[in-house]
Short mmCIF file of C-alpha atoms and ligand atoms in Angstrom, two decimals:
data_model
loop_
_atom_site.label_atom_id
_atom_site.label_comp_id
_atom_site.label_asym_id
_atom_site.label_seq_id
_atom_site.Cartn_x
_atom_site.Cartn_y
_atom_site.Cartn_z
CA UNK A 1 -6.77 -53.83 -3.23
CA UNK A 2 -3.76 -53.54 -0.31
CA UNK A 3 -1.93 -50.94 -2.69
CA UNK A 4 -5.49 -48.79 -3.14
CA UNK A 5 -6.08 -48.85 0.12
CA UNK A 6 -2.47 -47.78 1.32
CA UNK A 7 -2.03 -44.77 -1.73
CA UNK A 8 -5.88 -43.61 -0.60
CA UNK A 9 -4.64 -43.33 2.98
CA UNK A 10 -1.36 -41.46 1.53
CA UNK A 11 -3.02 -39.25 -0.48
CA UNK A 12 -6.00 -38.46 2.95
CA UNK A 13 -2.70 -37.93 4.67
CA UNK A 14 -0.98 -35.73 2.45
CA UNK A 15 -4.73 -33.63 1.75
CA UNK A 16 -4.84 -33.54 5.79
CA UNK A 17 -1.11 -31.94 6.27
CA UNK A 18 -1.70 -29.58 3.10
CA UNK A 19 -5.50 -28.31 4.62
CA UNK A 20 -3.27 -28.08 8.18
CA UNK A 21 -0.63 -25.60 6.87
CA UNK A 22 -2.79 -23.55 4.76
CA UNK A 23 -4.97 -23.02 8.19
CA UNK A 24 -1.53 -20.78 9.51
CA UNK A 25 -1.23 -18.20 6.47
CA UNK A 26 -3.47 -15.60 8.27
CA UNK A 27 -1.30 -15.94 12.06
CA UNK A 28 1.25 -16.41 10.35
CA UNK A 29 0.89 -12.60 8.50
CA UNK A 30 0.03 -11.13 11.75
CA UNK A 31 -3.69 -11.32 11.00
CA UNK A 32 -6.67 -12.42 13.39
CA UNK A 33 -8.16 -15.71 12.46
CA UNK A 34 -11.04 -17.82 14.22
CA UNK A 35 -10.31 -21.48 14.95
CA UNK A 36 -10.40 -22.93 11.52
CA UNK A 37 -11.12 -27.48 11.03
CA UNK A 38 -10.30 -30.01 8.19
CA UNK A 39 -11.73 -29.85 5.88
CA UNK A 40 -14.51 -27.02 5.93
CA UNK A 41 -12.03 -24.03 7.26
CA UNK A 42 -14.13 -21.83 9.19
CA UNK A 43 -17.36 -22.67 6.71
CA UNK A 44 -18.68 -26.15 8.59
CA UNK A 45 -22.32 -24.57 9.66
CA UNK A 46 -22.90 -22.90 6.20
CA UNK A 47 -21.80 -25.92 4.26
CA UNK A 48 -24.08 -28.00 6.24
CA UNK A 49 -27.04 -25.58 6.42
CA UNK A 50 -27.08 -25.24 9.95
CA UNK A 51 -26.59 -21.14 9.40
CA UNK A 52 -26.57 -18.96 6.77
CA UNK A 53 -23.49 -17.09 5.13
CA UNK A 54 -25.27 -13.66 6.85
CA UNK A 55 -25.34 -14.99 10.44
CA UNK A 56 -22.39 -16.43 9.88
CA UNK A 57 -20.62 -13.22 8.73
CA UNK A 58 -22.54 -11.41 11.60
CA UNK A 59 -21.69 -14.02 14.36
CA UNK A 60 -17.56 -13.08 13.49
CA UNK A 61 -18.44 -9.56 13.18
CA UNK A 62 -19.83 -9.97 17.11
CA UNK A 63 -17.08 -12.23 17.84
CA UNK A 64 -14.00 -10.70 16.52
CA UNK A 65 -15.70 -6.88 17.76
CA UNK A 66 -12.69 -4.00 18.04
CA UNK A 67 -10.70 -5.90 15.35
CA UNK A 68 -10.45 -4.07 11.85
CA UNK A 69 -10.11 -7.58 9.97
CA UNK A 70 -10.10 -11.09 10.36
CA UNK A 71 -8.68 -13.65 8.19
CA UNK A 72 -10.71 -16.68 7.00
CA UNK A 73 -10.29 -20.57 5.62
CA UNK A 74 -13.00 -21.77 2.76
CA UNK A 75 -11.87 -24.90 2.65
CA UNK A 76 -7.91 -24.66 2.47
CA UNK A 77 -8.12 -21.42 0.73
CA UNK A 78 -8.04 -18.12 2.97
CA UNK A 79 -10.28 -15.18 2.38
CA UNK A 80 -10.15 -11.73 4.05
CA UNK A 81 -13.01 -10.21 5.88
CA UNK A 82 -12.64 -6.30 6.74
CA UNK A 83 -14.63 -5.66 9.81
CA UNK A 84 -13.85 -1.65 9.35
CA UNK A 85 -16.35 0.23 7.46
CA UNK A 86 -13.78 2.74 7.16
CA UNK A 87 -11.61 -0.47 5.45
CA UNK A 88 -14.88 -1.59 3.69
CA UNK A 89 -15.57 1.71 2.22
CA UNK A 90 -11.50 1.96 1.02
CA UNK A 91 -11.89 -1.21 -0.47
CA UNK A 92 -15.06 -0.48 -2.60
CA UNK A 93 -14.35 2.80 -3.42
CA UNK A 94 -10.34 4.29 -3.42
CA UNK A 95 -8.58 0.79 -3.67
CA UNK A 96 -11.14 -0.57 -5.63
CA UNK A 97 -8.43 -1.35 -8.69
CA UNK A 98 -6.92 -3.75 -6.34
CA UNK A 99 -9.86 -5.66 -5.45
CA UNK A 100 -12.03 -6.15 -8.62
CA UNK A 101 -11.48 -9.97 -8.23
CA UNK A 102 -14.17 -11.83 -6.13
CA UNK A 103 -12.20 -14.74 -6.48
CA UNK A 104 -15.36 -16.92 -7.52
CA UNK A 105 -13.95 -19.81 -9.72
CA UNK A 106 -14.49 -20.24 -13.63
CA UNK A 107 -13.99 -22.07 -16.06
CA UNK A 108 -14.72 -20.25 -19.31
CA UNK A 109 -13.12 -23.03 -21.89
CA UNK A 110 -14.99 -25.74 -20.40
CA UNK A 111 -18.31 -24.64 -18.62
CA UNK A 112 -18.38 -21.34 -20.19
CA UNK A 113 -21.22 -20.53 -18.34
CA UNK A 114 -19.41 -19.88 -15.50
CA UNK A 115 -17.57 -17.05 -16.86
CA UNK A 116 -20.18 -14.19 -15.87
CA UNK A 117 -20.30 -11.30 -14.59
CA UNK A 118 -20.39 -12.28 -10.99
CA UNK A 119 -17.19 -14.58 -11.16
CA UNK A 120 -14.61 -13.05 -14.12
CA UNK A 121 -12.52 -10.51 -12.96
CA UNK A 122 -9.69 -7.50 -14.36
CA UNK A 123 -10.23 -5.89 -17.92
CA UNK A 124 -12.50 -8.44 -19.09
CA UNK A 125 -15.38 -7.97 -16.00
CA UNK A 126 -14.63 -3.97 -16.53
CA UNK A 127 -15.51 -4.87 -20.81
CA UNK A 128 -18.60 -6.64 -19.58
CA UNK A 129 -19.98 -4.36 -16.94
CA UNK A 130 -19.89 -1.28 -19.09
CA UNK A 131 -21.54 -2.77 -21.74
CA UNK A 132 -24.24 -4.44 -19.70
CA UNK A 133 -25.09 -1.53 -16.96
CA UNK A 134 -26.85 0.13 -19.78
CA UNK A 135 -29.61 -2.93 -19.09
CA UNK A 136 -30.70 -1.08 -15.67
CA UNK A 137 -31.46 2.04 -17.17
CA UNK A 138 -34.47 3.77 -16.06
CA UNK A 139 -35.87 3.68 -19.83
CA UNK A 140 -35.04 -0.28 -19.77
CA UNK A 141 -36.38 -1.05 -16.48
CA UNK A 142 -39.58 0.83 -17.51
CA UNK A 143 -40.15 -1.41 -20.81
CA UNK A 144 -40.38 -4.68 -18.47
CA UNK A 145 -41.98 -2.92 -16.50
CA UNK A 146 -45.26 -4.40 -18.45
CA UNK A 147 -44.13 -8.04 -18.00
CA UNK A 148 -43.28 -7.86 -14.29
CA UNK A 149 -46.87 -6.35 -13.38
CA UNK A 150 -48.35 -9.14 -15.62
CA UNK A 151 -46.30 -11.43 -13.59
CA UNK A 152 -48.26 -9.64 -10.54
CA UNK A 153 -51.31 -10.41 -11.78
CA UNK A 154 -50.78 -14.12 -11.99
CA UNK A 155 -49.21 -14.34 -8.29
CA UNK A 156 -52.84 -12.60 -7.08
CA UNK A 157 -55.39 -15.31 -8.96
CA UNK A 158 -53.03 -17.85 -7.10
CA UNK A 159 -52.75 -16.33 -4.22
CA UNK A 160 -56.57 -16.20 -4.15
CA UNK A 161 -56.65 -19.91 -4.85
CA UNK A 162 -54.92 -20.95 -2.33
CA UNK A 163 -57.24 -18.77 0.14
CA UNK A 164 -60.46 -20.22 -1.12
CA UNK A 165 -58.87 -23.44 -0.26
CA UNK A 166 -57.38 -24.01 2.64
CA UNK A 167 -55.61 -20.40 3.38
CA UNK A 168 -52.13 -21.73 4.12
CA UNK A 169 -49.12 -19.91 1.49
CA UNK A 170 -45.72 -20.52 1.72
CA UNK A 171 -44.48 -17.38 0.71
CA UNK A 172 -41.16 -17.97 0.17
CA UNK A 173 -41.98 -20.37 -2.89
CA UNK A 174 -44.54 -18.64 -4.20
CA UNK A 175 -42.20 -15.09 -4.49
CA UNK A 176 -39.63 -17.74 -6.17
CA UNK A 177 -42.27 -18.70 -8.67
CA UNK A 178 -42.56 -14.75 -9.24
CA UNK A 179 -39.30 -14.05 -9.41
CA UNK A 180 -38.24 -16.88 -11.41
CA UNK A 181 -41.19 -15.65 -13.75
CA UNK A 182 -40.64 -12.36 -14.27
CA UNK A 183 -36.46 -13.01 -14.93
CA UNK A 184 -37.73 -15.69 -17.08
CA UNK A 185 -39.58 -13.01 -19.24
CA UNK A 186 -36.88 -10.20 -18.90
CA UNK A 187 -33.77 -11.90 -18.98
CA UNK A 188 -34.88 -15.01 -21.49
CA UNK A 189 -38.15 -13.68 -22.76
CA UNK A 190 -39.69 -16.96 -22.01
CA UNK A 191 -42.78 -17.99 -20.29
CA UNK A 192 -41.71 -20.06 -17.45
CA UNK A 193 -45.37 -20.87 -16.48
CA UNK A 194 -43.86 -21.36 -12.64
CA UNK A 195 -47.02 -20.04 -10.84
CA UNK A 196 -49.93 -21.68 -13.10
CA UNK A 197 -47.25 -25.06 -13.58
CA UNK A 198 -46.08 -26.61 -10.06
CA UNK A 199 -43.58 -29.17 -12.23
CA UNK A 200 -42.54 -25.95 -14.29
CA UNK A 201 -38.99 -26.45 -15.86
CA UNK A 202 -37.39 -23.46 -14.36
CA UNK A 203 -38.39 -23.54 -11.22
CA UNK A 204 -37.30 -26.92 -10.84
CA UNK A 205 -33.57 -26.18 -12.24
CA UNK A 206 -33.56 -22.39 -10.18
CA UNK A 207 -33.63 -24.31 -7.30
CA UNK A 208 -31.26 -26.95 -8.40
CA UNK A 209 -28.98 -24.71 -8.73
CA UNK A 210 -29.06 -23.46 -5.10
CA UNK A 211 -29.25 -26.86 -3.28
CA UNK A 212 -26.46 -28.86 -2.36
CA UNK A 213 -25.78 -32.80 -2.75
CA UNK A 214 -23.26 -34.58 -1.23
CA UNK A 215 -21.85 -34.34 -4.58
CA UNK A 216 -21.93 -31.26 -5.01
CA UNK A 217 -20.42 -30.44 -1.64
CA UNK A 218 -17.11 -32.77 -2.62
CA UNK A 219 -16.90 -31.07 -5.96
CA UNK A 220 -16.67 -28.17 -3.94
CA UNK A 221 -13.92 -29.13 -2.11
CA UNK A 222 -11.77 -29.82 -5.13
CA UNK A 223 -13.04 -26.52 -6.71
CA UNK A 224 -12.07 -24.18 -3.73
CA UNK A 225 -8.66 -25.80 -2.74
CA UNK A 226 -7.39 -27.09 -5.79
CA UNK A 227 -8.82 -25.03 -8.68
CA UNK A 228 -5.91 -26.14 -11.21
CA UNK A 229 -7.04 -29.80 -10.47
CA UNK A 230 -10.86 -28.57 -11.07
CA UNK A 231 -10.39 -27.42 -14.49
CA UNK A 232 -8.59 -30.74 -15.05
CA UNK A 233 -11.20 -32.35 -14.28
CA UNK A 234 -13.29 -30.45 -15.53
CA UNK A 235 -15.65 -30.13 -12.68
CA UNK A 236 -18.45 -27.56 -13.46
CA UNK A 237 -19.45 -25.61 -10.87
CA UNK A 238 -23.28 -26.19 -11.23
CA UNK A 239 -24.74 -29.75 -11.81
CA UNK A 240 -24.49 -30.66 -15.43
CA UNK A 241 -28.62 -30.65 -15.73
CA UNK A 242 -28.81 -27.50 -14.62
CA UNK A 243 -25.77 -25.72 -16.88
CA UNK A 244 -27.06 -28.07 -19.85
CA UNK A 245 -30.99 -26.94 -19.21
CA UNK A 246 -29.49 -22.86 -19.03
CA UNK A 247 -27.20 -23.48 -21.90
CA UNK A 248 -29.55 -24.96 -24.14
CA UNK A 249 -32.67 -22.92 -23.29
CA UNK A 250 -30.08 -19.59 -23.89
CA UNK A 251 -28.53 -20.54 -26.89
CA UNK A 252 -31.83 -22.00 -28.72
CA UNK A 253 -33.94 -18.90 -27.67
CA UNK A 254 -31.03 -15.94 -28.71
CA UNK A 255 -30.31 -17.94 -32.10
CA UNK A 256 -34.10 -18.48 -33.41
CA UNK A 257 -34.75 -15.15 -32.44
CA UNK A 258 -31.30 -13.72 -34.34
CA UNK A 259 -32.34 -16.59 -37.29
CA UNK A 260 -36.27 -14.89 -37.69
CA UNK A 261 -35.32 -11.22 -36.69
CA UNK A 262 -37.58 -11.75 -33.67
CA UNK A 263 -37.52 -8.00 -31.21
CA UNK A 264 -38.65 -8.39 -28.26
CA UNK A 265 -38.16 -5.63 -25.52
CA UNK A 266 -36.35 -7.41 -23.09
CA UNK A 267 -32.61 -7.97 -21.59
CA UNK A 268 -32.01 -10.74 -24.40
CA UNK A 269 -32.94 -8.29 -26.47
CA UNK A 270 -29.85 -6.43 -25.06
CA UNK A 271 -27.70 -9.07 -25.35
CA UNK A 272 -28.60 -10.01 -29.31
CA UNK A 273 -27.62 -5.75 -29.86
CA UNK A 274 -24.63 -6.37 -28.06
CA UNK A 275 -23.79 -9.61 -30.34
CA UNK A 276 -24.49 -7.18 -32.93
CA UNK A 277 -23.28 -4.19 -32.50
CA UNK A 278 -20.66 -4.56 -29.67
CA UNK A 279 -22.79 -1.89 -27.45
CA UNK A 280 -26.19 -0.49 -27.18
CA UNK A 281 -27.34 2.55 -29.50
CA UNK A 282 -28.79 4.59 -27.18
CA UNK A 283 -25.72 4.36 -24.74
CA UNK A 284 -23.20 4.78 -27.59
CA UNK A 285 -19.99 6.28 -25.74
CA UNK A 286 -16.93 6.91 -26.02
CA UNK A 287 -15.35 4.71 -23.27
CA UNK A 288 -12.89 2.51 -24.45
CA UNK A 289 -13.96 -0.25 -22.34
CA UNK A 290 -17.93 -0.51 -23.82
CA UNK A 291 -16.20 -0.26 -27.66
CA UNK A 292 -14.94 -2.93 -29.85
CA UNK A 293 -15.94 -6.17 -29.00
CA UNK A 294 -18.82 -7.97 -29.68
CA UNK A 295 -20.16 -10.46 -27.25
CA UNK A 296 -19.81 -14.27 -28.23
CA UNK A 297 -22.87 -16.36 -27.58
CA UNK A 298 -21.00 -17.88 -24.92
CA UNK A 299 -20.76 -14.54 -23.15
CA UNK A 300 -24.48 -13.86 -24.13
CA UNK A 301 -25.49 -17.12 -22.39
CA UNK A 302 -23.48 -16.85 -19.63
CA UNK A 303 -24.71 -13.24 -18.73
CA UNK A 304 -28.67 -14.58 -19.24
CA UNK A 305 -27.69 -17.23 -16.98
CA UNK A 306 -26.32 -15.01 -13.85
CA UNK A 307 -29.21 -12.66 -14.40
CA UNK A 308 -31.69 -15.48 -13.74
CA UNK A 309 -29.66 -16.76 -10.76
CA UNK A 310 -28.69 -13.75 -8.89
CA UNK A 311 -32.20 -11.72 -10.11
CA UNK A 312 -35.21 -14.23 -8.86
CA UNK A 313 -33.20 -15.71 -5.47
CA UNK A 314 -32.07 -12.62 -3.87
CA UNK A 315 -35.24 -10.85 -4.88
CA UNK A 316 -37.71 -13.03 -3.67
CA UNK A 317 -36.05 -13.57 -0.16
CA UNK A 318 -35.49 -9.62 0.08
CA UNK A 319 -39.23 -9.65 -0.47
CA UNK A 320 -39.95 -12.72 2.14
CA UNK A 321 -38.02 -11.06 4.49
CA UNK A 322 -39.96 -7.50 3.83
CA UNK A 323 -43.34 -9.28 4.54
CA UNK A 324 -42.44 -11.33 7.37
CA UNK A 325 -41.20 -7.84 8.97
CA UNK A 326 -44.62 -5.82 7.94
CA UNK A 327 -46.56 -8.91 9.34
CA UNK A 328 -45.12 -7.94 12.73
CA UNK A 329 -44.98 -4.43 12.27
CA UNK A 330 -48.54 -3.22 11.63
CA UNK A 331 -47.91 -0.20 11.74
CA UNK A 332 -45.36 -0.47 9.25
CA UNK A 333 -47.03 -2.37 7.39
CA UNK A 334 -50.37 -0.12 7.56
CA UNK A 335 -48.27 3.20 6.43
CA UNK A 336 -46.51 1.20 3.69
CA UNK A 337 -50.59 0.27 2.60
CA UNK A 338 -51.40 4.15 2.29
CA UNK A 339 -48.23 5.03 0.64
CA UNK A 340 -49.48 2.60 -2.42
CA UNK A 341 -53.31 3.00 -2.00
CA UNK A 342 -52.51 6.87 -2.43
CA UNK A 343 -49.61 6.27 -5.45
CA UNK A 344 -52.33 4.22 -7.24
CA UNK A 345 -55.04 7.12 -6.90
CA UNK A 346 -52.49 9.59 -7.86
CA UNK A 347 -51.41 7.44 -11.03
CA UNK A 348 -54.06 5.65 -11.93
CA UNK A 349 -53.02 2.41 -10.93
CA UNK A 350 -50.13 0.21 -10.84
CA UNK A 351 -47.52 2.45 -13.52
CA UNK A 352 -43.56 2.68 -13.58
CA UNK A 353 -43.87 6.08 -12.08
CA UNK A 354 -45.93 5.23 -9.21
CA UNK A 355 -43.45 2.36 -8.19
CA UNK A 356 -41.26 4.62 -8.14
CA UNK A 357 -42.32 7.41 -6.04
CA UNK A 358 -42.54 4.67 -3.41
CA UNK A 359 -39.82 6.37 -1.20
CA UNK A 360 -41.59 4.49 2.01
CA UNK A 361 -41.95 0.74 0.54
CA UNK A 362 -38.05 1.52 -0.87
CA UNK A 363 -36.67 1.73 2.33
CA UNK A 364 -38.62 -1.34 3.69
CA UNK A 365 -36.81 -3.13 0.87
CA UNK A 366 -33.84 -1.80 1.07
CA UNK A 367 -33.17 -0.17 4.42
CA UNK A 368 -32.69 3.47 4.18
CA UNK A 369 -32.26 5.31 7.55
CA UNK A 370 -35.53 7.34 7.85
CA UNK A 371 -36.06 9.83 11.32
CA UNK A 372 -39.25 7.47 12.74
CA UNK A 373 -37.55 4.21 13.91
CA UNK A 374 -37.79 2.31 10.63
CA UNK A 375 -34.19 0.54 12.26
CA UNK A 376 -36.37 -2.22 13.75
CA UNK A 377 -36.82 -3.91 9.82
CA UNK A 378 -33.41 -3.22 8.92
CA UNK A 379 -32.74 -6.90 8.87
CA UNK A 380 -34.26 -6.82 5.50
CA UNK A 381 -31.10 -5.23 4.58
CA UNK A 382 -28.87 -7.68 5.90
CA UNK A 383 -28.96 -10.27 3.21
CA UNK A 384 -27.15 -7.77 0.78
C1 HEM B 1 -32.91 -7.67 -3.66
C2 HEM B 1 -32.30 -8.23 -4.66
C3 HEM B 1 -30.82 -8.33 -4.86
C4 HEM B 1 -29.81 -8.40 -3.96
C5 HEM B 1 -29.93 -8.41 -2.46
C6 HEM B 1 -28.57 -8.48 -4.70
C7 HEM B 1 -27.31 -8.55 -4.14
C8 HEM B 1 -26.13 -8.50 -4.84
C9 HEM B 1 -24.80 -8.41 -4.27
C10 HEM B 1 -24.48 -8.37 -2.79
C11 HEM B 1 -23.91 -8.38 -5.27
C12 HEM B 1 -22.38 -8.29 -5.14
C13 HEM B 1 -21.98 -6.85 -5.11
C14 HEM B 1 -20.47 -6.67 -4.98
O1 HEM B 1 -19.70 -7.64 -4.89
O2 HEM B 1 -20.03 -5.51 -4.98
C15 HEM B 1 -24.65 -8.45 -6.51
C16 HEM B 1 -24.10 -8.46 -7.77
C17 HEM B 1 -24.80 -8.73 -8.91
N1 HEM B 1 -26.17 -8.83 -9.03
FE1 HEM B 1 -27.51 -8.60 -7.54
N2 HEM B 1 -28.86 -8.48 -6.03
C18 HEM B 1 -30.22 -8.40 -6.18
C19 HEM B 1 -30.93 -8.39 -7.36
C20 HEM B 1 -30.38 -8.62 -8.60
C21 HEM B 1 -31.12 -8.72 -9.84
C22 HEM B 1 -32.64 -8.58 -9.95
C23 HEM B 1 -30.22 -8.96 -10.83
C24 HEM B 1 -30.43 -9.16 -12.31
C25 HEM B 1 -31.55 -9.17 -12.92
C26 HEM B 1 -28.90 -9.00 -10.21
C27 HEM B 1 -27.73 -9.24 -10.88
C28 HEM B 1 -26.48 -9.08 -10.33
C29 HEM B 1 -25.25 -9.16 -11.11
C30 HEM B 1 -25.16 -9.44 -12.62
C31 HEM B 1 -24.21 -8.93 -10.22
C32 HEM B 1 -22.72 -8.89 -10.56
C33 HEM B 1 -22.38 -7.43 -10.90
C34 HEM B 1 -20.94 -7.20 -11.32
O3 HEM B 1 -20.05 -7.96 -10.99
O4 HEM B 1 -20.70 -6.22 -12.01
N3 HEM B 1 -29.04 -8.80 -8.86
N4 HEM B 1 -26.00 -8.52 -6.21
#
């Protein structure tokens, strides 16, 4: 028990001194860095909820004003922020060979759902993304188009319940409900029953995936500092329900539908052509990068599976954070009402076309610069 103790307290020790060093790569390169702790870095508040990764980002912007950069600690590991949007606009644009990598760990031979689109990196992210940008086309968007208004129609009878009963909504779950429906359908072409089924399956592991356990926050640790020692262990980087409840429901829905010849016109859809055919017909090109290949199911489930995670989160807060604005705006909020009331006149209701002439609700949503003072809801930019 004497020895445990004594190689634990080594092995704390030798973790502490390793953390310690890596906290002087940025000074040491001449960079700016903030005042980094064991074992967090600079990331103690957003690991323990007490801010979000936007404040966060926008309390070093504030703090670390008239630098161009500042250097960063996740953990041990160091990440670069460019404060510059001259540097930011380099990066994503001109230099952007150099900085394809979000260095987002994966593990692709042992949770192979981790190897998406969001994480992989190089010539095999490049092989991915121009076979799967095709998905967003106009013509795609407006054949889900169907399923996402049906979605709609659902959120209103419950919304309507819950005013003949007591009039209280918490808005943020019941756009995740939405969301998670609606990617359900598109991405998985699955019912997900999340607004009509409070215990629904999905919503339960959707938000799974984006809480934390103490667990979860260790595993984190390991995964961040020490990836070599993560894929040792194996440590996946969602909890095993959730990557066994994505992997099965992928997997079982894209082979019975490849097994009966089952077309459905959604993203999976996409993904069984791609499975196929290596690329979609209507897209056929030329491009080295979107020939070749086909995907492997792994590939197929692990695209499904970022879909769903980075399609109903970010879209339903974006959308919380739209009404909350309108709901102190009213005359925001009042314009935005004529814009559709007129769009639905003009189109005859709720159609792909009308949505889309929406220039005013667009930049509520997504923060376009317009001449009359719109800058006052720009937060609802700032979780991009
Ligand atoms: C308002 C809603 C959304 C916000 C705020 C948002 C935000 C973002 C951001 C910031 C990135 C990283 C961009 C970069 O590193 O250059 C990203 C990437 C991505 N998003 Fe979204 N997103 C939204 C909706 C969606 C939806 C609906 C889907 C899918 C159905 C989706 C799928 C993805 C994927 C697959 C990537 C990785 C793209 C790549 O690496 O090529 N997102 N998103």
């Amino acid at each position: 028990m004497e020895s445990i103790m004594v190689l634990f307290i080594i092995a704390l020790s030798l973790i502490y001194v390793y953390f310690k060093k890596s906290y002087n790569y940025w000074s040491g390169m001449g960079v700016p860095q903030l005042s980094p702790s064991f074992p967090f870095g600079d990331m103690a508040s957003v690991i323990f909820r007490k801010q979000n990764m936007g404040d966060k980002i926008k309390e070093i912007y504030e703090k670390m004003k008239g630098h161009r950069y500042v250097g960063l600690y996740f953990f041990s590991r160091s990440a670069f922020l460019p404060l510059d949007p001259v540097l930011i606009k380099d990066i994503l644009s001109k230099d952007f060979q150099h900085f394809h990598d979000r260095g987002i760990y994966y593990d692709e031979k042992n949770d192979p759902l981790s190897a998406h689109l969001f994480s992989i990196a190089g010539p095999k992210w490049k092989r991915l993304r121009a076979k799967l940008t095709p998905a967003f086309s106009p013509g795609k968007l407006k054949y889900m188009f169907g399923t996402i208004v049906e979605c709609g129609h659902q959120m209103i009878s419950k919304l309507n319940e819950i005013a003949e009963e007591d009039g209280e909504v918490e808005i943020k779950e019941i756009l995740a409900r939405y969301t998670t429906d609606v990617i359900g359908s598109c991405a998985f072409g699955l019912e997900c029953n999340c607004m009509r089924d409070q215990n629904a399956e999905f919503r339960f592991m959707g938000k799974r995936a984006f809480t934390q356990t103490v667990g979860d926050v260790m595993k984190m640790v390991i995964i961040r500092s020490f990836p070599p020692l993560a894929r040792i262990l194996r440590l996946g980087v969602f909890s095993g329900s959730v990557t066994s409840f994505f992997n099965r429901v992928v997997r079982e829905t894209l082979e019975y539908r490849e097994k009966n010849n089952i077309s459905r016109q959604d993203f999976l859809q996409l993904l069984i052509q791609l499975r196929k055919d290596g690329q979609l017909d209507e897209e056929m090109s030329n491009d080295k990068h979107t020939i070749g290949t086909k995907l492997t199911i792994e590939e197929a489930a692990a695209q499904a599976f970022i879909f769903f995670l980075a399609g109903f989160e970010t879209t339903s807060t974006t959308i919380s954070f739209a009404l909350f604005e309108m709901a102190q705006n009213q005359s925001i909020q009042e314009r935005a009402r004529e814009e559709v009331t007129r769009l639905f006149d003009k189109h005859e209701g709720l159609t792909y076309d009308a949505v889309m002439e929406m220039s005013y609700v667009d930049t509520i949503l997504f923060g376009n610069i317009i001449p009359d003072g719109l800058f006052e809801i720009q937060c609802c930019s700032t979780v991009f």
